[in-house]
Amino acid sequence: MSKVLLSFMALTLCGCVDLGRVGLHPETKTVYIDGHKNSVENCLSAAARGQKLYLEKDDPLPGGINRFYLKDTNDENVAWVETARFSHRQTSVDFYYAPHVPEIVGTINTMIAQCQNSLE
């Protein structure tokens, strides 16, 4: 009986995760942007809006890591973004996105370029 209950609970919890278009095995891209974490997050949010997307803040991770969902106009997750202080003047940004989706890769590269150029 307990195995059935545990199986049911596991299936229920797994069904609650919204992977969006990111999938189970995302590609990862890490960049370092000059600027304080709040400035970088604000820049990424503005750059996302310029691409007709938006960042939605999620619960933070341990160690001061902020986590966001990059969402499209259909409210679907197209990428996950994590920001962390790297040094006094740099922020590391990790992007997790679906492999083999050129429009998302292009969007992320545009966002990165905009923030690297505007925060220098």
Coordinates of N, CA and C in Angstrom, one line a residue:
M1 N 0.8 -1.2 0.0 CA 0.0 0.0 0.0 C 0.9 1.3 0.0
S2 N 1.9 1.3 0.8 CA 2.8 2.5 0.8 C 3.5 2.7 -0.5
K3 N 3.8 1.7 -1.2 CA 4.4 1.9 -2.6 C 3.5 2.6 -3.5
V4 N 2.2 2.2 -3.5 CA 1.2 2.8 -4.3 C 1.1 4.3 -4.0
L5 N 1.0 4.6 -2.7 CA 0.8 5.9 -2.2 C 2.1 6.8 -2.6
L6 N 3.3 6.3 -2.4 CA 4.5 7.0 -2.8 C 4.5 7.2 -4.3
S7 N 4.2 6.2 -5.1 CA 4.2 6.4 -6.5 C 3.2 7.4 -7.0
F8 N 2.0 7.4 -6.4 CA 1.0 8.4 -6.7 C 1.5 9.9 -6.4
M9 N 2.1 10.0 -5.2 CA 2.6 11.3 -4.8 C 3.8 11.8 -5.7
A10 N 4.6 10.9 -6.1 CA 5.7 11.2 -7.0 C 5.2 11.7 -8.4
L11 N 4.2 10.9 -8.9 CA 3.6 11.3 -10.2 C 2.9 12.7 -10.1
T12 N 2.2 12.9 -9.0 CA 1.5 14.2 -8.8 C 2.5 15.3 -8.7
L13 N 3.6 15.2 -8.0 CA 4.6 16.2 -7.9 C 5.3 16.5 -9.2
C14 N 5.6 15.4 -9.9 CA 6.3 15.6 -11.2 C 5.4 16.3 -12.2
G15 N 4.1 16.1 -12.1 CA 3.2 16.8 -13.0 C 3.0 18.3 -12.8
C16 N 3.5 18.8 -11.6 CA 3.4 20.2 -11.3 C 4.5 21.0 -11.9
V17 N 5.5 20.5 -12.4 CA 6.6 21.2 -12.9 C 6.3 21.6 -14.3
D18 N 6.4 23.0 -14.6 CA 6.2 23.5 -15.9 C 7.6 23.7 -16.6
L19 N 8.0 22.8 -17.4 CA 9.2 23.0 -18.1 C 9.1 24.0 -19.3
G20 N 7.9 24.3 -19.7 CA 7.8 25.1 -20.9 C 8.5 24.5 -22.1
R21 N 9.1 25.4 -22.9 CA 9.8 24.9 -24.1 C 11.3 24.6 -23.7
V22 N 11.7 24.7 -22.5 CA 13.1 24.4 -22.1 C 13.4 23.0 -22.1
G23 N 12.5 22.1 -21.6 CA 12.7 20.7 -21.7 C 13.5 20.1 -20.5
L24 N 13.8 18.8 -20.6 CA 14.5 18.2 -19.5 C 16.0 18.3 -19.6
H25 N 16.5 18.5 -20.8 CA 18.0 18.5 -21.0 C 18.3 19.8 -21.7
P26 N 18.3 21.0 -21.0 CA 18.6 22.2 -21.6 C 20.0 22.5 -22.0
E27 N 20.3 23.3 -22.9 CA 21.6 23.9 -23.2 C 21.9 24.9 -22.1
T28 N 23.1 25.2 -21.8 CA 23.5 26.2 -20.8 C 24.5 27.1 -21.4
K29 N 24.3 28.4 -21.1 CA 25.2 29.5 -21.6 C 25.5 30.3 -20.3
T30 N 26.7 30.5 -20.0 CA 27.1 31.4 -18.9 C 27.9 32.6 -19.4
V31 N 27.5 33.8 -19.0 CA 28.2 35.0 -19.4 C 28.5 35.8 -18.1
Y32 N 29.5 36.7 -18.2 CA 29.8 37.6 -17.1 C 29.6 39.0 -17.6
I33 N 28.8 39.7 -16.9 CA 28.5 41.1 -17.4 C 29.0 42.1 -16.3
D34 N 29.7 43.1 -16.7 CA 30.2 44.1 -15.8 C 29.0 44.9 -15.3
G35 N 28.9 44.9 -14.0 CA 27.8 45.6 -13.3 C 27.3 44.9 -12.1
H36 N 26.7 45.6 -11.2 CA 26.1 45.0 -10.0 C 24.9 44.1 -10.4
K37 N 24.6 43.2 -9.6 CA 23.5 42.2 -9.9 C 22.2 42.9 -10.2
N38 N 21.8 43.9 -9.4 CA 20.5 44.5 -9.6 C 20.5 45.3 -11.0
S39 N 21.6 45.9 -11.3 CA 21.7 46.6 -12.6 C 21.6 45.6 -13.8
V40 N 22.3 44.5 -13.6 CA 22.3 43.5 -14.7 C 20.9 42.9 -14.8
E41 N 20.2 42.6 -13.7 CA 18.8 42.1 -13.8 C 17.9 43.1 -14.4
N42 N 18.0 44.4 -14.1 CA 17.2 45.4 -14.7 C 17.4 45.5 -16.2
C43 N 18.7 45.4 -16.6 CA 19.0 45.5 -18.0 C 18.5 44.3 -18.8
L44 N 18.6 43.1 -18.2 CA 18.1 41.9 -18.8 C 16.6 41.9 -19.0
S45 N 15.9 42.5 -18.0 CA 14.5 42.6 -18.0 C 14.1 43.6 -19.2
A46 N 14.8 44.7 -19.3 CA 14.5 45.7 -20.4 C 14.8 45.0 -21.7
A47 N 15.9 44.3 -21.8 CA 16.3 43.7 -23.1 C 15.3 42.6 -23.5
A48 N 14.7 41.9 -22.5 CA 13.7 40.9 -22.8 C 12.4 41.6 -23.3
R49 N 12.0 42.7 -22.7 CA 10.9 43.4 -23.2 C 11.1 43.8 -24.7
G50 N 12.3 44.2 -25.0 CA 12.6 44.6 -26.4 C 12.5 43.5 -27.3
Q51 N 12.5 42.2 -26.8 CA 12.4 41.0 -27.7 C 11.0 40.4 -27.5
K52 N 10.1 41.2 -27.0 CA 8.7 40.8 -26.7 C 8.6 39.6 -25.8
L53 N 9.5 39.6 -24.8 CA 9.5 38.6 -23.8 C 9.5 39.3 -22.4
Y54 N 9.4 38.5 -21.3 CA 9.5 39.2 -20.0 C 10.1 38.2 -19.0
L55 N 10.8 38.8 -18.0 CA 11.4 38.0 -17.0 C 10.4 37.9 -15.8
E56 N 10.2 36.7 -15.3 CA 9.3 36.6 -14.1 C 10.2 36.0 -13.0
K57 N 10.3 36.7 -11.9 CA 11.1 36.3 -10.8 C 10.6 35.0 -10.1
D58 N 11.5 34.1 -9.8 CA 11.1 32.9 -9.1 C 11.8 32.9 -7.7
D59 N 11.6 31.9 -6.9 CA 12.2 31.8 -5.6 C 13.8 31.8 -5.8
P60 N 14.5 32.6 -4.9 CA 15.9 32.6 -5.0 C 16.5 31.2 -4.6
L61 N 17.7 31.0 -5.0 CA 18.5 29.8 -4.7 C 19.5 30.2 -3.6
P62 N 20.0 29.2 -2.8 CA 21.0 29.5 -1.8 C 22.2 30.2 -2.4
G63 N 22.9 30.9 -1.6 CA 24.1 31.6 -2.1 C 23.9 32.9 -2.8
G64 N 22.7 33.5 -2.7 CA 22.4 34.8 -3.3 C 22.2 34.7 -4.8
I65 N 21.7 33.5 -5.3 CA 21.4 33.4 -6.7 C 20.0 33.7 -6.9
N66 N 19.7 34.6 -7.8 CA 18.3 34.9 -8.2 C 18.0 34.1 -9.4
R67 N 16.7 33.7 -9.4 CA 16.3 32.8 -10.5 C 15.1 33.5 -11.2
F68 N 15.0 33.4 -12.5 CA 13.9 34.0 -13.3 C 13.5 33.0 -14.4
Y69 N 12.2 33.1 -14.8 CA 11.7 32.5 -16.0 C 11.7 33.5 -17.1
L70 N 12.2 33.2 -18.3 CA 12.1 34.1 -19.4 C 10.8 33.5 -20.2
K71 N 9.8 34.4 -20.3 CA 8.5 33.9 -20.8 C 8.2 34.7 -22.1
D72 N 7.4 34.0 -22.9 CA 6.9 34.6 -24.2 C 5.5 35.2 -24.0
T73 N 5.0 35.7 -25.0 CA 3.6 36.4 -24.9 C 2.5 35.4 -24.6
N74 N 2.8 34.1 -24.8 CA 1.8 33.1 -24.4 C 2.0 32.6 -23.0
D75 N 2.9 33.3 -22.2 CA 3.2 32.9 -20.8 C 3.8 31.6 -20.7
E76 N 4.6 31.2 -21.8 CA 5.3 29.9 -21.7 C 6.8 30.2 -21.5
N77 N 7.4 29.3 -20.6 CA 8.8 29.4 -20.3 C 9.6 29.1 -21.6
V78 N 10.4 30.0 -22.0 CA 11.3 29.7 -23.1 C 12.8 29.6 -22.6
A79 N 13.1 30.0 -21.4 CA 14.4 29.8 -20.8 C 14.3 30.1 -19.3
W80 N 15.3 29.6 -18.6 CA 15.5 29.9 -17.2 C 16.8 30.8 -17.1
V81 N 16.8 31.7 -16.2 CA 17.9 32.6 -16.1 C 18.3 32.7 -14.6
E82 N 19.6 32.5 -14.3 CA 20.0 32.7 -12.9 C 21.1 33.7 -12.9
T83 N 21.0 34.6 -11.9 CA 22.1 35.7 -11.7 C 22.7 35.5 -10.4
A84 N 24.0 35.8 -10.3 CA 24.7 35.7 -9.1 C 25.9 36.7 -9.1
R85 N 26.2 37.3 -8.0 CA 27.4 38.2 -7.9 C 28.6 37.3 -8.1
F86 N 29.4 37.8 -9.1 CA 30.7 37.0 -9.4 C 31.9 37.7 -8.7
S87 N 31.9 39.0 -8.8 CA 32.9 39.8 -8.1 C 32.3 41.1 -7.8
H88 N 33.2 42.0 -7.2 CA 32.6 43.3 -6.8 C 32.0 44.1 -8.0
R89 N 32.5 43.8 -9.2 CA 32.0 44.6 -10.4 C 31.4 43.7 -11.5
Q90 N 31.3 42.5 -11.2 CA 30.7 41.6 -12.3 C 29.6 40.7 -11.7
T91 N 28.7 40.3 -12.6 CA 27.6 39.4 -12.3 C 27.7 38.3 -13.3
S92 N 27.5 37.1 -12.8 CA 27.4 35.9 -13.7 C 26.0 35.6 -14.0
V93 N 25.7 35.3 -15.2 CA 24.3 35.0 -15.7 C 24.4 33.7 -16.4
D94 N 23.5 32.8 -15.9 CA 23.4 31.5 -16.5 C 22.0 31.4 -17.2
F95 N 22.0 31.0 -18.5 CA 20.8 30.8 -19.3 C 20.7 29.3 -19.6
Y96 N 19.5 28.8 -19.3 CA 19.1 27.4 -19.6 C 18.0 27.5 -20.7
Y97 N 18.2 26.9 -21.8 CA 17.2 27.0 -22.9 C 17.2 25.7 -23.7
A98 N 16.1 25.5 -24.5 CA 15.9 24.3 -25.3 C 17.0 24.2 -26.3
P99 N 17.6 23.0 -26.5 CA 18.6 22.9 -27.6 C 17.9 22.9 -28.9
H100 N 18.7 23.4 -29.9 CA 18.2 23.4 -31.3 C 17.0 24.3 -31.5
V101 N 16.9 25.4 -30.8 CA 15.8 26.4 -31.1 C 16.5 27.7 -31.4
P102 N 16.8 27.9 -32.7 CA 17.6 29.1 -33.1 C 17.0 30.4 -32.7
E103 N 15.7 30.6 -32.7 CA 15.2 31.9 -32.3 C 15.4 32.2 -30.8
I104 N 15.4 31.2 -30.0 CA 15.7 31.5 -28.6 C 17.2 31.8 -28.4
V105 N 18.0 31.1 -29.1 CA 19.5 31.4 -29.0 C 19.7 32.8 -29.4
G106 N 19.1 33.2 -30.5 CA 19.3 34.6 -31.1 C 18.8 35.6 -30.1
T107 N 17.7 35.3 -29.5 CA 17.1 36.3 -28.5 C 18.0 36.4 -27.3
I108 N 18.5 35.3 -26.8 CA 19.4 35.4 -25.6 C 20.7 36.1 -26.0
N109 N 21.3 35.8 -27.2 CA 22.5 36.5 -27.6 C 22.3 38.0 -27.7
T110 N 21.1 38.4 -28.2 CA 20.8 39.8 -28.3 C 20.7 40.5 -26.9
M111 N 20.0 39.8 -26.0 CA 19.9 40.3 -24.7 C 21.3 40.5 -24.0
I112 N 22.1 39.5 -24.2 CA 23.5 39.6 -23.6 C 24.2 40.7 -24.2
A113 N 24.2 40.9 -25.5 CA 25.0 41.9 -26.2 C 24.5 43.3 -25.7
Q114 N 23.1 43.5 -25.6 CA 22.6 44.8 -25.2 C 23.1 45.1 -23.8
C115 N 23.1 44.1 -22.9 CA 23.5 44.4 -21.5 C 25.0 44.6 -21.4
Q116 N 25.8 43.8 -22.1 CA 27.2 44.0 -22.1 C 27.6 45.4 -22.6
N117 N 26.9 45.9 -23.6 CA 27.2 47.2 -24.2 C 26.7 48.3 -23.4
S118 N 25.6 48.2 -22.8 CA 25.0 49.3 -22.0 C 25.5 49.5 -20.6
L119 N 26.1 48.4 -20.1 CA 26.6 48.5 -18.7 C 28.1 48.7 -18.6
E120 N 28.8 48.8 -19.7 CA 30.2 49.0 -19.7 C 30.6 50.3 -19.2

